[in-house]
PDB file of C-alpha atoms in Angstrom:
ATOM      1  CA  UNK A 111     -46.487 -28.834 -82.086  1.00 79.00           C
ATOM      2  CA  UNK A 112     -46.079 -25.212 -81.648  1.00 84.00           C
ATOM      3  CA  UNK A 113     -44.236 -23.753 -78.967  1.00 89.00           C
ATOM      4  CA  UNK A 114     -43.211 -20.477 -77.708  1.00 93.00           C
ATOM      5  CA  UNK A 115     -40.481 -19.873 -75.647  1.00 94.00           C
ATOM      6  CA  UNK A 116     -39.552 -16.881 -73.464  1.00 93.00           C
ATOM      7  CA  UNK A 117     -36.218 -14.761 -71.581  1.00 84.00           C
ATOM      8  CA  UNK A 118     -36.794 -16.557 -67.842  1.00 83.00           C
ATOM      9  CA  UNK A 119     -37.201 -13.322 -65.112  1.00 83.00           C
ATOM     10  CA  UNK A 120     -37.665 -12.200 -63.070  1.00 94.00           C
ATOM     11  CA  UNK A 121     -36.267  -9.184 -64.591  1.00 96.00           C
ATOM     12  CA  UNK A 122     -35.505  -5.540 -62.676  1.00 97.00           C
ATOM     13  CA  UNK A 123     -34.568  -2.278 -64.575  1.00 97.00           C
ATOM     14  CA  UNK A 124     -34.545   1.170 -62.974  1.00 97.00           C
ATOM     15  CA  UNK A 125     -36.624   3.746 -64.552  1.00 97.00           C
ATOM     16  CA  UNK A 126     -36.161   5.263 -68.007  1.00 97.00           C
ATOM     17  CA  UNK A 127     -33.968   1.890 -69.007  1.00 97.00           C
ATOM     18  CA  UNK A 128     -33.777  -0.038 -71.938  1.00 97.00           C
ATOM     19  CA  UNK A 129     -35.885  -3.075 -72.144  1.00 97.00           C
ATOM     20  CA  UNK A 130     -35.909  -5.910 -74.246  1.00 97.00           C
ATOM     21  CA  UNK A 131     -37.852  -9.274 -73.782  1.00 97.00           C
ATOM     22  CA  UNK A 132     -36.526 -12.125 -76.069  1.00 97.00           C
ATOM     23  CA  UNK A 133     -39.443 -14.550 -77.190  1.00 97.00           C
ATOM     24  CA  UNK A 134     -39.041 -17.042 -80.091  1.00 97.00           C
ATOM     25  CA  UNK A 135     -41.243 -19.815 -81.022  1.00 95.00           C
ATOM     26  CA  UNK A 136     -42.220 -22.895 -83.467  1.00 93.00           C
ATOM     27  CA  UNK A 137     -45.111 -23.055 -85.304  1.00 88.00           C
ATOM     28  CA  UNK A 138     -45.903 -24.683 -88.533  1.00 80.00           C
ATOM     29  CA  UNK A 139     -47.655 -22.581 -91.163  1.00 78.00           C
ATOM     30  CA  UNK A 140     -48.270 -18.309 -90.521  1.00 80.00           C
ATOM     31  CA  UNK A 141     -48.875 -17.675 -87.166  1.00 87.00           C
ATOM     32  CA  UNK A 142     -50.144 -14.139 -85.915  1.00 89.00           C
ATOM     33  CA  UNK A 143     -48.188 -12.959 -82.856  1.00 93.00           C
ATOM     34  CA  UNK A 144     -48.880 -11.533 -80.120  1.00 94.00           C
ATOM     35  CA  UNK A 145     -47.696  -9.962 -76.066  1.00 97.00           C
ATOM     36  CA  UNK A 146     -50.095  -9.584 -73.384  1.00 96.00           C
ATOM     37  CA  UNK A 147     -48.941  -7.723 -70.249  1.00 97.00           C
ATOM     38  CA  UNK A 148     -51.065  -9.108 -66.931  1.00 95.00           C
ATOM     39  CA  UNK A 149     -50.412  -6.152 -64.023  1.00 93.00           C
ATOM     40  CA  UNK A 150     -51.089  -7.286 -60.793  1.00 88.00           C
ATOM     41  CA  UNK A 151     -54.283  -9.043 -59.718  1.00 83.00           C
ATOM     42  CA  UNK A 152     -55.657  -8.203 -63.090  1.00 86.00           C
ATOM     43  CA  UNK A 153     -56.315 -10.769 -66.432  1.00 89.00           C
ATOM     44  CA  UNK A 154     -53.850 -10.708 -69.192  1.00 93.00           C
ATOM     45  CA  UNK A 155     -54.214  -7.503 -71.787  1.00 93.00           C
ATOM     46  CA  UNK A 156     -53.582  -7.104 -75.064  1.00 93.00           C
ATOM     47  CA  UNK A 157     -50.220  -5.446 -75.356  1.00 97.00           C
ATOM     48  CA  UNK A 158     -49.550  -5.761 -78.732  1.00 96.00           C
ATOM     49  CA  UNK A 159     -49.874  -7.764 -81.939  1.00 93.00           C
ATOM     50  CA  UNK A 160     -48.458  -8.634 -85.477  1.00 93.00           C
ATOM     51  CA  UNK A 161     -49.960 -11.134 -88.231  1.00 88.00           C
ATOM     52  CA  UNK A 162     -47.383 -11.672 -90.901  1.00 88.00           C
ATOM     53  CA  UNK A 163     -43.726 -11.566 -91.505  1.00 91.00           C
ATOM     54  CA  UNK A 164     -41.941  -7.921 -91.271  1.00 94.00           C
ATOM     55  CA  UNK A 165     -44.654  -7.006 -89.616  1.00 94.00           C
ATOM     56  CA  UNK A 166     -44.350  -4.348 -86.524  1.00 96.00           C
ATOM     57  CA  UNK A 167     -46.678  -3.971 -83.452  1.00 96.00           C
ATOM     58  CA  UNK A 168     -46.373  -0.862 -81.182  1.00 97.00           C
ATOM     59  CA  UNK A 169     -48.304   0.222 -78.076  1.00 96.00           C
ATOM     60  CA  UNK A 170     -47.313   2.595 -75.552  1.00 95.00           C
ATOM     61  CA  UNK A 171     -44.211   2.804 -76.490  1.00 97.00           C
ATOM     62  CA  UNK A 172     -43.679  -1.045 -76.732  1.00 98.00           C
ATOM     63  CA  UNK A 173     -42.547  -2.528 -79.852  1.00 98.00           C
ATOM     64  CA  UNK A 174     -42.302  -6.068 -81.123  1.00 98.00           C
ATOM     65  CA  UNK A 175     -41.056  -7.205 -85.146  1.00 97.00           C
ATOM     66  CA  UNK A 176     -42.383 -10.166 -86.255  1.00 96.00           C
ATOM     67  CA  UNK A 177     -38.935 -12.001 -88.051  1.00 95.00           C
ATOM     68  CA  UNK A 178     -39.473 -15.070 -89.967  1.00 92.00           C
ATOM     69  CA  UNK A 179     -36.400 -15.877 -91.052  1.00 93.00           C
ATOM     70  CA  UNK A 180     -34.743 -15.825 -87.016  1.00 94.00           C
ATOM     71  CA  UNK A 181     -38.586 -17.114 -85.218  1.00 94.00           C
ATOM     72  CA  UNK A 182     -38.791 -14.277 -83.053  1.00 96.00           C
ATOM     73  CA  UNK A 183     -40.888 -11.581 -81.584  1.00 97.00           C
ATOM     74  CA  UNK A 184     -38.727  -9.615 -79.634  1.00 98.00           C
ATOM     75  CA  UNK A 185     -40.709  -6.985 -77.095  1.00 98.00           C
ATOM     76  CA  UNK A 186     -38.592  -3.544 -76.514  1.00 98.00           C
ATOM     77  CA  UNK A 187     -38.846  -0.178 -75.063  1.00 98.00           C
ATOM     78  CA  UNK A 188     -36.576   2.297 -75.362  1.00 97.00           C
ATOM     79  CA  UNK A 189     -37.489   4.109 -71.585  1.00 96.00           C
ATOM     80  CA  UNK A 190     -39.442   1.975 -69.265  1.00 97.00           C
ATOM     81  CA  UNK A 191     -41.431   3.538 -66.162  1.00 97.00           C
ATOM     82  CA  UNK A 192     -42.696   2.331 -62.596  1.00 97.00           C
ATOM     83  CA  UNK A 193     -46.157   1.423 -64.640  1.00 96.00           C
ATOM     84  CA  UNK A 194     -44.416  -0.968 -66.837  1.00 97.00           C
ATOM     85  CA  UNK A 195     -43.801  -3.714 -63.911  1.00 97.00           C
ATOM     86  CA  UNK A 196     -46.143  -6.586 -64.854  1.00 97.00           C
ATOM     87  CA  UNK A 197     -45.745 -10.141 -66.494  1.00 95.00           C
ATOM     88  CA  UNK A 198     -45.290  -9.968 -69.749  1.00 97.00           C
ATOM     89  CA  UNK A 199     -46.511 -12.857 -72.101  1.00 95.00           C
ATOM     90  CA  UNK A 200     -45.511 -13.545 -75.497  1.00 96.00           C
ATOM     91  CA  UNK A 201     -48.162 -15.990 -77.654  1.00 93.00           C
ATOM     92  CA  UNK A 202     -49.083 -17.083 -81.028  1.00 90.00           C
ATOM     93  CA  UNK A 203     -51.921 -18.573 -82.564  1.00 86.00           C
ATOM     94  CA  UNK A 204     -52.827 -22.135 -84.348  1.00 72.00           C
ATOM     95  CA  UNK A 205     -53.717 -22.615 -87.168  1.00 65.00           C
ATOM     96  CA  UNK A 206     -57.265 -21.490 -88.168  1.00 60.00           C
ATOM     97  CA  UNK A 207     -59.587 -24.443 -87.302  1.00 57.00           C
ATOM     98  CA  UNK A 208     -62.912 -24.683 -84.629  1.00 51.00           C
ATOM     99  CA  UNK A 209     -61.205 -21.283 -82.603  1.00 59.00           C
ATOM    100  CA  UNK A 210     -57.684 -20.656 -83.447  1.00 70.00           C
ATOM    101  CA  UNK A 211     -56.053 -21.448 -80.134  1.00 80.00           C
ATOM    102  CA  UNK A 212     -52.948 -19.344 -79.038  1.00 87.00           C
ATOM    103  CA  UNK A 213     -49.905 -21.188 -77.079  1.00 88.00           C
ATOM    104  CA  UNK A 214     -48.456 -18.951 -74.758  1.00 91.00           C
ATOM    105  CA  UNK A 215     -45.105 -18.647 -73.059  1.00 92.00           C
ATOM    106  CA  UNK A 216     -44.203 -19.073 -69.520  1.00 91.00           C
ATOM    107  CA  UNK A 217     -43.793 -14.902 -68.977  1.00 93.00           C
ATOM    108  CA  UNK A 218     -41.700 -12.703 -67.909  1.00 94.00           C
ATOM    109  CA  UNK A 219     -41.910 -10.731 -64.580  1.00 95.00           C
ATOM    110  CA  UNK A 220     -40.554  -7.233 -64.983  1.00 97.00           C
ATOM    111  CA  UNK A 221     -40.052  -5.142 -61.665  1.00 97.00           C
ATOM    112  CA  UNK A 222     -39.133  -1.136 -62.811  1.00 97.00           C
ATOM    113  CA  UNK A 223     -37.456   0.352 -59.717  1.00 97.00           C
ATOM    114  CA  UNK A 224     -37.605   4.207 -59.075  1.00 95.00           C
TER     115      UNK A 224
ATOM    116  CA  UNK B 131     -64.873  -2.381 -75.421  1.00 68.00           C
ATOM    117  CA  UNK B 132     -64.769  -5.899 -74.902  1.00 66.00           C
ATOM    118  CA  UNK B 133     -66.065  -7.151 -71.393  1.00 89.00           C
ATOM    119  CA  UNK B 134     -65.897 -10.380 -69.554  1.00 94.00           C
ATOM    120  CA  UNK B 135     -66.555 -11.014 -66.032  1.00 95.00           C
ATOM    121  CA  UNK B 136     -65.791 -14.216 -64.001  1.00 96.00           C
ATOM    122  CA  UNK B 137     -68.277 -14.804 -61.242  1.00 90.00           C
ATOM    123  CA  UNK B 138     -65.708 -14.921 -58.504  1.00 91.00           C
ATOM    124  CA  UNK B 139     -62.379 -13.045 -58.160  1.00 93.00           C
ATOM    125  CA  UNK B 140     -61.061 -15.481 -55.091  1.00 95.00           C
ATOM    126  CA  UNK B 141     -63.147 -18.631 -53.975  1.00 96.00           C
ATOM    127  CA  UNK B 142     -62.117 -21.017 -51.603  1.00 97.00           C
ATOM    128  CA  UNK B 143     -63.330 -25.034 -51.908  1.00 97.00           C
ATOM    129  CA  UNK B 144     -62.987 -28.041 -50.283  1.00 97.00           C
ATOM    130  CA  UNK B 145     -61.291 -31.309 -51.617  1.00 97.00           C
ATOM    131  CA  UNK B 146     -64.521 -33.530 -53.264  1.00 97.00           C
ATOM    132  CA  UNK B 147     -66.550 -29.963 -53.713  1.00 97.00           C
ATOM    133  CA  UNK B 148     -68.291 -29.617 -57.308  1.00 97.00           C
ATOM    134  CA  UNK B 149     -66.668 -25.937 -58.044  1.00 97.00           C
ATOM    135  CA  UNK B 150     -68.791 -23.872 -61.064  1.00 97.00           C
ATOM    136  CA  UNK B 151     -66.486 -21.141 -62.409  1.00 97.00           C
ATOM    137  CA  UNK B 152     -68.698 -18.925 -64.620  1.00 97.00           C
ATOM    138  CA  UNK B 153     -67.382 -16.137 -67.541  1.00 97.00           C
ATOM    139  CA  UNK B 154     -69.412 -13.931 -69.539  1.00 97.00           C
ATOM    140  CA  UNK B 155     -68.592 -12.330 -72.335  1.00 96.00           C
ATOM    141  CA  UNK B 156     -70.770  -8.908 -73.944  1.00 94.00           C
ATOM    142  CA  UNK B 157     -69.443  -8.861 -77.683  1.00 89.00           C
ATOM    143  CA  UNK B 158     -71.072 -11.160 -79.335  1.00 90.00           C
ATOM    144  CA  UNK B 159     -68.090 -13.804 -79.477  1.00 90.00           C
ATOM    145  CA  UNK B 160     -68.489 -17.309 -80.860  1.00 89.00           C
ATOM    146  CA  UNK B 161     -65.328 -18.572 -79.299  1.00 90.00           C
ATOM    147  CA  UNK B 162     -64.809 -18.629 -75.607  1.00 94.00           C
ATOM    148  CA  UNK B 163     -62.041 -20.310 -73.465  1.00 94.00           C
ATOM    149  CA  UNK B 164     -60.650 -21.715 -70.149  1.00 97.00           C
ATOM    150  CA  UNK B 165     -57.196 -21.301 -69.198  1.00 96.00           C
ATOM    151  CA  UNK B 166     -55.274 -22.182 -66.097  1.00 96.00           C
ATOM    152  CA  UNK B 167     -52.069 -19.815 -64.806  1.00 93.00           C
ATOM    153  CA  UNK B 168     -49.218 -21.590 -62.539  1.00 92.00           C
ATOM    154  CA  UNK B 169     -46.047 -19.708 -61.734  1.00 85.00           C
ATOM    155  CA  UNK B 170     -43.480 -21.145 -64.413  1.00 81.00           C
ATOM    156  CA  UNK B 171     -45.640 -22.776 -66.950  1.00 85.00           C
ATOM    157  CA  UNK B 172     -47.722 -19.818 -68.374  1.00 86.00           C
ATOM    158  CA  UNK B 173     -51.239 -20.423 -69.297  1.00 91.00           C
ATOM    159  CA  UNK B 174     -52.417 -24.024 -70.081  1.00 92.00           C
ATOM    160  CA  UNK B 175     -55.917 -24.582 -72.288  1.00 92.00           C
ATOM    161  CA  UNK B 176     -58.053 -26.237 -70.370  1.00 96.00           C
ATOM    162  CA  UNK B 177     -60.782 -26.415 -73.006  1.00 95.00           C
ATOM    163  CA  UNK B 178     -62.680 -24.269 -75.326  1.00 92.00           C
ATOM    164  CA  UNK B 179     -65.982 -23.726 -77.201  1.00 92.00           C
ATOM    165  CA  UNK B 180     -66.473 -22.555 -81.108  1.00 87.00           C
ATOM    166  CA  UNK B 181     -70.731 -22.145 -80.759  1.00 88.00           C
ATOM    167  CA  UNK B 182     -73.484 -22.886 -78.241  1.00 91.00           C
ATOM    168  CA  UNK B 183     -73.382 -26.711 -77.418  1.00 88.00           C
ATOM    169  CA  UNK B 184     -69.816 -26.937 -79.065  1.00 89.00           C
ATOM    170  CA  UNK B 185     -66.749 -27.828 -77.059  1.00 91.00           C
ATOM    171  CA  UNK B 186     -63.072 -28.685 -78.006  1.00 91.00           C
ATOM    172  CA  UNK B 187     -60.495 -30.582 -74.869  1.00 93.00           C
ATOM    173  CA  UNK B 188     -57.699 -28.271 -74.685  1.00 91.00           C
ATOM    174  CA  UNK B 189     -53.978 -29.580 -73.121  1.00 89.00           C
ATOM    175  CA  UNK B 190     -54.952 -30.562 -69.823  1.00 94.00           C
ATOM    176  CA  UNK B 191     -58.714 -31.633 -69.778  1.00 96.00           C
ATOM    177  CA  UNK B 192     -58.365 -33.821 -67.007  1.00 96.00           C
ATOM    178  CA  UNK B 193     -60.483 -33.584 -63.919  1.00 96.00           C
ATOM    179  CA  UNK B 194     -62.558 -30.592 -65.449  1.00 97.00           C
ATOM    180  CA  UNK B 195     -65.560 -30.107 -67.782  1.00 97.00           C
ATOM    181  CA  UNK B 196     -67.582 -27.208 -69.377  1.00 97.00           C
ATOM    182  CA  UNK B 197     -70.717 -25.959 -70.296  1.00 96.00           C
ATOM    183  CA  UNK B 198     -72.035 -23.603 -72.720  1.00 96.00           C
ATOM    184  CA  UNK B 199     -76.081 -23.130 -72.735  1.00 95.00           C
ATOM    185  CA  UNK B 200     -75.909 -19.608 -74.241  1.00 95.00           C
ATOM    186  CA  UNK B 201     -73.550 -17.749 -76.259  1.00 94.00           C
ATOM    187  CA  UNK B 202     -72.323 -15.149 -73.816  1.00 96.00           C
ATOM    188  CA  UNK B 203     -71.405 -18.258 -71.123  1.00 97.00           C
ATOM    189  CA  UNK B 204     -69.295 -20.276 -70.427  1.00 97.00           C
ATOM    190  CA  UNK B 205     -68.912 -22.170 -67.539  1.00 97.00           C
ATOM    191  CA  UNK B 206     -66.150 -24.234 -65.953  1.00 98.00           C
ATOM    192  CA  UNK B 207     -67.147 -27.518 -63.460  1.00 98.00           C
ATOM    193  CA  UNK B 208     -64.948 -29.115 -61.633  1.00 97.00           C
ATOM    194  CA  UNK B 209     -66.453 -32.348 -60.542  1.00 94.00           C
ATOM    195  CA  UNK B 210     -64.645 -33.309 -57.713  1.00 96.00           C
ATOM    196  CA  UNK B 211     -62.124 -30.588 -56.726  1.00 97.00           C
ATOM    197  CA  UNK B 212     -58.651 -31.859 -55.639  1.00 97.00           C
ATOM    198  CA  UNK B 213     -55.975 -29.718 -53.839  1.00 97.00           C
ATOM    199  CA  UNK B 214     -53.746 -29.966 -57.205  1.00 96.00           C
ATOM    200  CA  UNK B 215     -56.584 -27.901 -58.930  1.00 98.00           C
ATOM    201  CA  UNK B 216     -55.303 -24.707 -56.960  1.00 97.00           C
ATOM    202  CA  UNK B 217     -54.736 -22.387 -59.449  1.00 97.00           C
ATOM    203  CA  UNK B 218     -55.537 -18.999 -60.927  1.00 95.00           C
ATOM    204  CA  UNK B 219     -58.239 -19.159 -63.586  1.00 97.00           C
ATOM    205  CA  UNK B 220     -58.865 -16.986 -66.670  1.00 96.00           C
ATOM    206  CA  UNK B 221     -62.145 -16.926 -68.871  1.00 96.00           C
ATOM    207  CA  UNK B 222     -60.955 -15.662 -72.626  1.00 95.00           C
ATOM    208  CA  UNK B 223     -63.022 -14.490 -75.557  1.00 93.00           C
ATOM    209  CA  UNK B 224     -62.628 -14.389 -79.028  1.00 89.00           C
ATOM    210  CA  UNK B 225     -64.728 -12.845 -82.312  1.00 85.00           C
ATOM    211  CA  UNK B 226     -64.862 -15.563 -84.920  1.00 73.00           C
ATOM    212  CA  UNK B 227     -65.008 -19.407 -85.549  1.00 60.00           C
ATOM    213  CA  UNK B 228     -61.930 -20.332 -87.618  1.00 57.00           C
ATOM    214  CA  UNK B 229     -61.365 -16.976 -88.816  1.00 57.00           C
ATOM    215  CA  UNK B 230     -58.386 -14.416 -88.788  1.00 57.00           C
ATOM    216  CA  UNK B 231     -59.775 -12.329 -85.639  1.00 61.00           C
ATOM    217  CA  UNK B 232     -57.736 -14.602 -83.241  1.00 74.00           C
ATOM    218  CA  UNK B 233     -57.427 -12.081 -80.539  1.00 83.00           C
ATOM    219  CA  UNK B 234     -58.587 -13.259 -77.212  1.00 89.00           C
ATOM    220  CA  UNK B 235     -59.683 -11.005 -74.737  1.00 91.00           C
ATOM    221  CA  UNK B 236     -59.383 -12.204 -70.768  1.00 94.00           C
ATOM    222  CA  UNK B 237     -61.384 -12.085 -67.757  1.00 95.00           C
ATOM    223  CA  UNK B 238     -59.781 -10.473 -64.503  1.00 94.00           C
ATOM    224  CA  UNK B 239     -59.327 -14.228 -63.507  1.00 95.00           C
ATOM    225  CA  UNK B 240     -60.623 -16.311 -60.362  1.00 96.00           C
ATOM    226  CA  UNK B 241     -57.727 -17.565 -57.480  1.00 95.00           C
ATOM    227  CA  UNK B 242     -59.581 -20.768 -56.446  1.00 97.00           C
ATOM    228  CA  UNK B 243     -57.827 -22.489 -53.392  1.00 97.00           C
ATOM    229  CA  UNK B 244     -59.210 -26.284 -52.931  1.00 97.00           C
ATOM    230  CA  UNK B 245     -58.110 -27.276 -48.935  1.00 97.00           C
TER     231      UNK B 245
END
């Protein structure tokens, strides 16, 4: 069945660092892909998505590109801040059926430090 | 923008309690489902709905059910509430039945503690 599996955190950066979150997965036929961010105390968001090979999502300076050919959906920033600490989840969807579930991985806790 | 609201941001139950978690959505989605969050396993599907009436067992069905009168809402029962159910609990929406809009949209989530 599909999978998706994520870097294990927790994982601390000082401010204005590099960031990169690995995420791969295993799906069988095109999935769209996606990363949520949950901040504390708060349901996940919508960080980011992509729907077909090559393709790039950005959002506030977060980028992911979805790679067919190495399964992955890599989440970077080049220059993280204080704001950025939050879980970061990467998912993808089933195939389309009844509701096209999405499988999501196990998150990543980011902590930026001032 | 898309809205839902869970009836309860922290609830606290007792073991045997029938627990109702309720989510409603504003946008019109068909699809709507139930997730549960533990520390180190991400979010499991509990179960999910496609239309009014319609519901689909997600990974991990067990000791829970659902109900969906109305399109906006969707509720979560859990018959007989054991301490194992502790969990945080997050209401999703989505726009269409089978279709390529496969973005879910999430609820602020309920912390429900069962003593």
């Amino acid at each position: 069945g599909d999978s998706v599996t994520q870097m294990e955190g927790p994982v601390t950066l000082s401010e204005e660092a590099f960031l990169t979150i690995n995420c791969t997965y295993t799906a069988t036929g095109y999935p769209s892909l996606f990363w949520y961010v949950q901040y504390p105390g708060e349901g996940l968001q919508l960080l980011l998505k992509a729907t077909k090979a090559d393709d790039k999502g950005s959002n506030k300076g977060f980028e992911a590109t979805y790679r067919k050919e190495t399964t992955s959906f890599h989440l970077e920033k080049g220059s993280v801040q204080v704001s950025d600490s939050a879980v970061y989840f990467c998912a993808l969807s089933g195939v389309p059926g009844s509701a096209r579930q999405l499988t999501f991985g196990s998150g990543t806790q980011l902590t930026v430090l001032p | 923008d898309v809205k839902v609201t869970q009836s309860s941001r922290y609830l606290v139950k007792r073991t045997g309690e029938k627990v109702f978690l309720e989510c409603v959505q504003d946008m019109d989605h068909e699809n709507m489902f139930w997730y549960r969050q533990d520390p180190g396993l991400g979010l499991r599907l509990i179960y999910f709905s496609y239309d009014v009436k319609m519901k689909e067992k997600g990974d991990i069905p067990e000791g829970y059910s659902v109900s969906r009168e109305k399109k906006e809402r969707f509720s979560l029962i859990l018959e007989s509430a054991s301490t194992n159910q502790t969990s945080m609990y997050l209401c999703a929406s989505s726009p269409e039945r089978g279709g390529l809009q496969d973005t879910q949209y999430f609820g602020p989530g309920t912390r429900l503690t069962v003593l």
